[in-house]
Every structure is written in C-alpha cells, then in structure tokens.
Amino acid sequence: MNIQHVTNLNAKELAPYVSLSNRELKNIAHPGDSFVICESLLVLQTVFELHVDVISVLVWDKHLSNLERSISPEAFGDVPIYVASHELLSKLVGFNVCRGYYACVRRPSLLSSASVDWHSYTRIAVVEDLCDVSNLGALIRNACALGIDAVVCSPTCADPFNRRCVRTSMGTVFRLPIIQANSNWPYDVFSCLSSADYTVFGAALRKDALNVHDVDFSHYKRCALCFGNESKGLSTPVIDACDQLVMIPMKHGVDSLNVAASSAVLFWDMCS
C-alpha cells in the first residue's frame, strides 16, 4: 500500500480536500479532470467495491489499521493513502473530526436522457429543481434502498455529486444510474417516458391527488414518480404532464413532509 504521512495542510496532495470548492472540483471546463470528495468508511468501501476511479485517500492516523482491515490492500493498488493526525484533519474540516476517512475520486459522468434505454427500468424517480443537496442525497439513498432503478435530475437540480450529497446518500449516488435531463425540460424526458409506456405520477398536495395508499402500483409495468422543489413543488408543466397526482394524507395540521421523508413513504408504496 502506498502510504504517505502528511503534516502540512498546504501540501499539494491535499489540495482537493482543502482548497478546492465544489464548483472547482466539478471543473465544468474540463469534465475529465472533475473530482468528487467522499467521506466516511462506508462510502470509501462503496467506491472501491464499485471500482470507481479513486485518485487518493486521506485518513486519520488512528484509523489506518481499520482502513486496512476494511478494504482489501489489493483494491488500493497504487492509490496514495495520505495519513494525517487528528489535529490536522480537524483544521481541514473546521471541526473536531470523528470519522476521519476521505477519498478523492474522479467524478462519474451523468447519463444523458437521450442515451438511456428507458425500457431497461421499471421504477424511476424524477426530481425537479431540488435545491438542498442533503435532501437530494437522502432521496437517492431512499431510492436505492427501496428499489428504484434510476433517478432523473432536472437541469437546475442540485448536484448529485456534491460532497455533502454524496455523504448524505451514503455513497448510493455511485450505485444508482443518475440521468441528467437536457435543457428542454420537462418535454424531452416526458416524451421518453411516454414512448417507453411509463405511467407518470406526481407527488403533490392537491385536492385532485389520490391518497397514495389507494394506488396499486403493481398494476403498472413501468412507473415514474416526480418530486418538486422544496418550496414551490412541481412546476405546472410537470403537473400537466403527469398521468396522476398522488399525496400522503397529513394529520394534526401538518401541511407536508420533507422530501426525504415523503420519498421514503412513496418509494415503499411504489416498489413493494
């Protein structure tokens, strides 16, 4: 294993972890040089299991032996493993480190909506303009855990490979196909769904929405379920394009659930 001890935050090897913002890591001008920062041992295990292109690993010296036990040494190959003290890592992240496992990986390419074989999926989540990366990460984690085949993100949706989104998703952003809709939103995506015989449901608290528990999703060979922005919900064009709206009935005066909670309920109903 290529283990290297670092003692200075200014070391060039630490630049992706220390000095590069999410926007700089994304490197829009040169997509091939775009990176993603992963955090936690579970996420690191996932990226090595899935053979994601790992550039480097950064670990708290206390956890080095556990890292070696948790991931096969052969999996690391020549990937440099930078080892740092608790004090140095706490300065890096700005608070007292408790996890102490990081990796810099090459950013995977999002799938293009034009290149996807839509017939290869049966259950899809469509996400329109979610702003909060933690909400998107939680939704993707729920999707992966409960049996969704792929997630479609609108052009202005939060970045699924944002550092915080990757952490919140527990690495499931690397497991599920993430499809990037093009600028002709939502028409191209809904045209593809229609051509592949999807029944499209929209999550919306409206009087004309069905109680989700009254919907028999097993009746439909292919389903897509749409979620909207945290404050505005689904846009009018998406609502108009949906075959049916569904809702989770609320009690005790609560107006709605956070999208992370509501997606878990709806995915369970759609995939069970």
mmCIF file of C-alpha atoms in Angstrom, residues 80-263:
data_model
loop_
_atom_site.group_PDB
_atom_site.id
_atom_site.type_symbol
_atom_site.label_atom_id
_atom_site.label_comp_id
_atom_site.label_asym_id
_atom_site.label_seq_id
_atom_site.Cartn_x
_atom_site.Cartn_y
_atom_site.Cartn_z
ATOM 1 C CA PRO A 80 -1.764 7.068 -2.464
ATOM 2 C CA ILE A 81 -3.084 6.896 1.089
ATOM 3 C CA TYR A 82 -2.322 10.126 2.915
ATOM 4 C CA VAL A 83 -2.189 9.731 6.684
ATOM 5 C CA ALA A 84 -2.664 12.751 8.934
ATOM 6 C CA SER A 85 -3.068 13.497 12.604
ATOM 7 C CA HIS A 86 -6.386 14.228 14.295
ATOM 8 C CA GLU A 87 -5.310 17.840 14.777
ATOM 9 C CA LEU A 88 -4.520 18.327 11.098
ATOM 10 C CA LEU A 89 -7.777 16.772 9.918
ATOM 11 C CA SER A 90 -9.779 18.876 12.384
ATOM 12 C CA LYS A 91 -8.208 22.004 10.910
ATOM 13 C CA LEU A 92 -9.016 20.728 7.421
ATOM 14 C CA VAL A 93 -12.735 20.246 8.032
ATOM 15 C CA GLY A 94 -13.158 23.060 10.542
ATOM 16 C CA PHE A 95 -14.445 20.989 13.442
ATOM 17 C CA ASN A 96 -13.424 18.111 15.690
ATOM 18 C CA VAL A 97 -13.093 15.090 13.397
ATOM 19 C CA CYS A 98 -14.846 11.897 14.449
ATOM 20 C CA ARG A 99 -14.923 9.880 11.203
ATOM 21 C CA GLY A 100 -11.583 10.625 9.617
ATOM 22 C CA TYR A 101 -11.936 8.754 6.306
ATOM 23 C CA TYR A 102 -11.864 10.626 2.977
ATOM 24 C CA ALA A 103 -11.257 9.858 -0.683
ATOM 25 C CA CYS A 104 -10.881 11.946 -3.811
ATOM 26 C CA VAL A 105 -12.423 10.142 -6.791
ATOM 27 C CA ARG A 106 -12.882 11.025 -10.417
ATOM 28 C CA ARG A 107 -16.371 12.389 -10.993
ATOM 29 C CA PRO A 108 -18.591 9.864 -12.827
ATOM 30 C CA SER A 109 -20.444 11.113 -15.882
ATOM 31 C CA LEU A 110 -24.173 11.619 -15.518
ATOM 32 C CA LEU A 111 -26.214 9.670 -18.031
ATOM 33 C CA SER A 112 -27.771 11.685 -20.835
ATOM 34 C CA SER A 113 -31.548 11.395 -21.132
ATOM 35 C CA ALA A 114 -31.081 10.939 -24.894
ATOM 36 C CA SER A 115 -28.786 7.934 -24.498
ATOM 37 C CA VAL A 116 -30.740 5.977 -21.881
ATOM 38 C CA ASP A 117 -32.580 2.748 -22.665
ATOM 39 C CA TRP A 118 -35.745 3.683 -20.798
ATOM 40 C CA HIS A 119 -37.185 0.198 -21.343
ATOM 41 C CA SER A 120 -34.469 -1.255 -19.095
ATOM 42 C CA TYR A 121 -36.056 0.318 -15.986
ATOM 43 C CA THR A 122 -39.442 -0.239 -14.360
ATOM 44 C CA ARG A 123 -39.379 2.229 -11.435
ATOM 45 C CA ILE A 124 -37.900 5.706 -11.824
ATOM 46 C CA ALA A 125 -37.749 8.817 -9.626
ATOM 47 C CA VAL A 126 -37.848 12.202 -11.354
ATOM 48 C CA VAL A 127 -36.538 15.131 -9.326
ATOM 49 C CA GLU A 128 -37.318 18.689 -10.366
ATOM 50 C CA ASP A 129 -35.267 21.590 -9.006
ATOM 51 C CA LEU A 130 -34.421 20.303 -5.534
ATOM 52 C CA CYS A 131 -32.119 22.949 -4.052
ATOM 53 C CA ASP A 132 -30.786 21.283 -0.921
ATOM 54 C CA VAL A 133 -28.024 18.767 -1.614
ATOM 55 C CA SER A 134 -28.812 16.922 1.629
ATOM 56 C CA ASN A 135 -32.418 16.455 0.522
ATOM 57 C CA LEU A 136 -31.251 15.085 -2.819
ATOM 58 C CA GLY A 137 -28.762 12.769 -1.120
ATOM 59 C CA ALA A 138 -31.423 11.428 1.232
ATOM 60 C CA LEU A 139 -33.846 10.903 -1.660
ATOM 61 C CA ILE A 140 -31.215 8.975 -3.636
ATOM 62 C CA ARG A 141 -30.421 6.835 -0.595
ATOM 63 C CA ASN A 142 -34.127 6.063 -0.163
ATOM 64 C CA ALA A 143 -34.443 5.291 -3.876
ATOM 65 C CA CYS A 144 -31.562 2.844 -3.807
ATOM 66 C CA ALA A 145 -32.685 1.157 -0.591
ATOM 67 C CA LEU A 146 -36.325 0.720 -1.595
ATOM 68 C CA GLY A 147 -35.915 -0.491 -5.177
ATOM 69 C CA ILE A 148 -35.954 2.486 -7.544
ATOM 70 C CA ASP A 149 -33.986 1.702 -10.724
ATOM 71 C CA ALA A 150 -32.784 5.201 -11.663
ATOM 72 C CA VAL A 151 -33.090 8.865 -10.708
ATOM 73 C CA VAL A 152 -33.679 11.654 -13.233
ATOM 74 C CA CYS A 153 -32.492 15.147 -12.272
ATOM 75 C CA SER A 154 -33.829 18.295 -13.936
ATOM 76 C CA PRO A 155 -31.233 20.688 -15.425
ATOM 77 C CA THR A 156 -31.341 23.035 -12.420
ATOM 78 C CA CYS A 157 -31.491 20.358 -9.735
ATOM 79 C CA ALA A 158 -28.826 20.233 -7.020
ATOM 80 C CA ASP A 159 -25.622 18.431 -7.954
ATOM 81 C CA PRO A 160 -25.872 14.715 -7.041
ATOM 82 C CA PHE A 161 -22.074 14.517 -6.758
ATOM 83 C CA ASN A 162 -21.765 17.452 -4.407
ATOM 84 C CA ARG A 163 -19.608 16.463 -1.436
ATOM 85 C CA ARG A 164 -22.489 16.786 1.039
ATOM 86 C CA CYS A 165 -24.915 14.961 -1.246
ATOM 87 C CA VAL A 166 -22.506 12.029 -1.571
ATOM 88 C CA ARG A 167 -22.155 11.902 2.222
ATOM 89 C CA THR A 168 -25.915 12.081 2.869
ATOM 90 C CA SER A 169 -26.611 9.414 0.248
ATOM 91 C CA MET A 170 -24.116 7.112 2.000
ATOM 92 C CA GLY A 171 -22.435 6.550 -1.355
ATOM 93 C CA THR A 172 -25.572 5.319 -3.142
ATOM 94 C CA VAL A 173 -25.074 8.038 -5.793
ATOM 95 C CA PHE A 174 -22.444 5.652 -7.172
ATOM 96 C CA ARG A 175 -24.838 2.677 -7.176
ATOM 97 C CA LEU A 176 -27.872 4.110 -8.975
ATOM 98 C CA PRO A 177 -27.971 5.397 -12.555
ATOM 99 C CA ILE A 178 -28.331 9.190 -12.337
ATOM 100 C CA ILE A 179 -29.837 10.654 -15.503
ATOM 101 C CA GLN A 180 -29.329 14.324 -16.389
ATOM 102 C CA ALA A 181 -32.264 15.887 -18.230
ATOM 103 C CA ASN A 182 -31.388 18.297 -21.020
ATOM 104 C CA SER A 183 -32.354 21.948 -21.304
ATOM 105 C CA ASN A 184 -35.691 21.159 -22.976
ATOM 106 C CA TRP A 185 -37.174 20.352 -19.593
ATOM 107 C CA PRO A 186 -39.527 18.650 -18.985
ATOM 108 C CA TYR A 187 -40.690 17.845 -22.505
ATOM 109 C CA ASP A 188 -37.886 15.586 -23.725
ATOM 110 C CA VAL A 189 -37.882 13.438 -20.590
ATOM 111 C CA PHE A 190 -41.654 13.053 -20.570
ATOM 112 C CA SER A 191 -41.595 12.188 -24.270
ATOM 113 C CA CYS A 192 -39.096 9.413 -23.487
ATOM 114 C CA LEU A 193 -41.251 8.165 -20.601
ATOM 115 C CA SER A 194 -44.346 8.145 -22.804
ATOM 116 C CA SER A 195 -42.557 6.264 -25.589
ATOM 117 C CA ALA A 196 -41.469 3.613 -23.084
ATOM 118 C CA ASP A 197 -45.022 3.235 -21.719
ATOM 119 C CA TYR A 198 -44.427 4.702 -18.272
ATOM 120 C CA THR A 199 -47.299 5.810 -16.091
ATOM 121 C CA VAL A 200 -46.120 9.066 -14.523
ATOM 122 C CA PHE A 201 -47.188 10.076 -11.008
ATOM 123 C CA GLY A 202 -46.536 13.441 -9.412
ATOM 124 C CA ALA A 203 -46.229 13.986 -5.663
ATOM 125 C CA ALA A 204 -48.398 17.000 -4.879
ATOM 126 C CA LEU A 205 -50.687 18.021 -2.021
ATOM 127 C CA ARG A 206 -53.710 18.942 -4.116
ATOM 128 C CA LYS A 207 -57.401 18.175 -3.914
ATOM 129 C CA ASP A 208 -57.269 16.186 -7.143
ATOM 130 C CA ALA A 209 -54.412 13.988 -5.886
ATOM 131 C CA LEU A 210 -55.113 10.391 -4.899
ATOM 132 C CA ASN A 211 -54.209 9.027 -1.484
ATOM 133 C CA VAL A 212 -51.064 7.074 -2.331
ATOM 134 C CA HIS A 213 -52.271 4.096 -0.302
ATOM 135 C CA ASP A 214 -55.216 3.773 -2.684
ATOM 136 C CA VAL A 215 -52.944 3.368 -5.694
ATOM 137 C CA ASP A 216 -52.000 -0.171 -6.736
ATOM 138 C CA PHE A 217 -48.600 0.423 -8.301
ATOM 139 C CA SER A 218 -48.225 -3.287 -9.064
ATOM 140 C CA HIS A 219 -50.836 -2.771 -11.762
ATOM 141 C CA TYR A 220 -48.331 -0.727 -13.777
ATOM 142 C CA LYS A 221 -45.388 -2.308 -15.554
ATOM 143 C CA ARG A 222 -43.398 0.944 -15.570
ATOM 144 C CA CYS A 223 -43.862 3.904 -13.225
ATOM 145 C CA ALA A 224 -42.157 7.241 -12.762
ATOM 146 C CA LEU A 225 -42.679 9.309 -9.619
ATOM 147 C CA CYS A 226 -41.967 13.057 -9.705
ATOM 148 C CA PHE A 227 -40.838 15.256 -6.805
ATOM 149 C CA GLY A 228 -40.668 19.042 -6.928
ATOM 150 C CA ASN A 229 -38.768 21.906 -5.369
ATOM 151 C CA GLU A 230 -38.786 22.180 -1.561
ATOM 152 C CA SER A 231 -40.846 25.386 -1.502
ATOM 153 C CA LYS A 232 -42.630 25.552 -4.871
ATOM 154 C CA GLY A 233 -43.347 21.887 -5.503
ATOM 155 C CA LEU A 234 -43.753 20.582 -9.029
ATOM 156 C CA SER A 235 -43.959 23.107 -11.833
ATOM 157 C CA THR A 236 -47.149 23.477 -13.862
ATOM 158 C CA PRO A 237 -45.666 21.826 -16.990
ATOM 159 C CA VAL A 238 -44.695 18.745 -14.964
ATOM 160 C CA ILE A 239 -48.059 18.552 -13.215
ATOM 161 C CA ASP A 240 -49.814 18.848 -16.566
ATOM 162 C CA ALA A 241 -47.669 16.050 -17.995
ATOM 163 C CA CYS A 242 -48.327 13.627 -15.128
ATOM 164 C CA ASP A 243 -50.924 10.912 -15.579
ATOM 165 C CA GLN A 244 -51.970 11.125 -11.942
ATOM 166 C CA LEU A 245 -51.098 13.104 -8.820
ATOM 167 C CA VAL A 246 -50.608 11.318 -5.508
ATOM 168 C CA MET A 247 -50.327 12.533 -1.938
ATOM 169 C CA ILE A 248 -49.583 11.304 1.568
ATOM 170 C CA PRO A 249 -52.522 12.409 3.723
ATOM 171 C CA MET A 250 -51.497 14.679 6.594
ATOM 172 C CA LYS A 251 -52.898 14.886 10.132
ATOM 173 C CA HIS A 252 -52.822 17.270 13.121
ATOM 174 C CA GLY A 253 -52.493 20.334 10.922
ATOM 175 C CA VAL A 254 -49.141 19.353 9.408
ATOM 176 C CA ASP A 255 -49.077 20.620 5.826
ATOM 177 C CA SER A 256 -46.443 18.302 4.348
ATOM 178 C CA LEU A 257 -43.419 16.098 4.916
ATOM 179 C CA ASN A 258 -39.843 16.911 3.990
ATOM 180 C CA VAL A 259 -38.978 15.400 0.606
ATOM 181 C CA ALA A 260 -36.573 12.962 2.259
ATOM 182 C CA ALA A 261 -39.371 11.551 4.432
ATOM 183 C CA SER A 262 -42.071 11.665 1.756
ATOM 184 C CA SER A 263 -39.865 9.946 -0.827
#
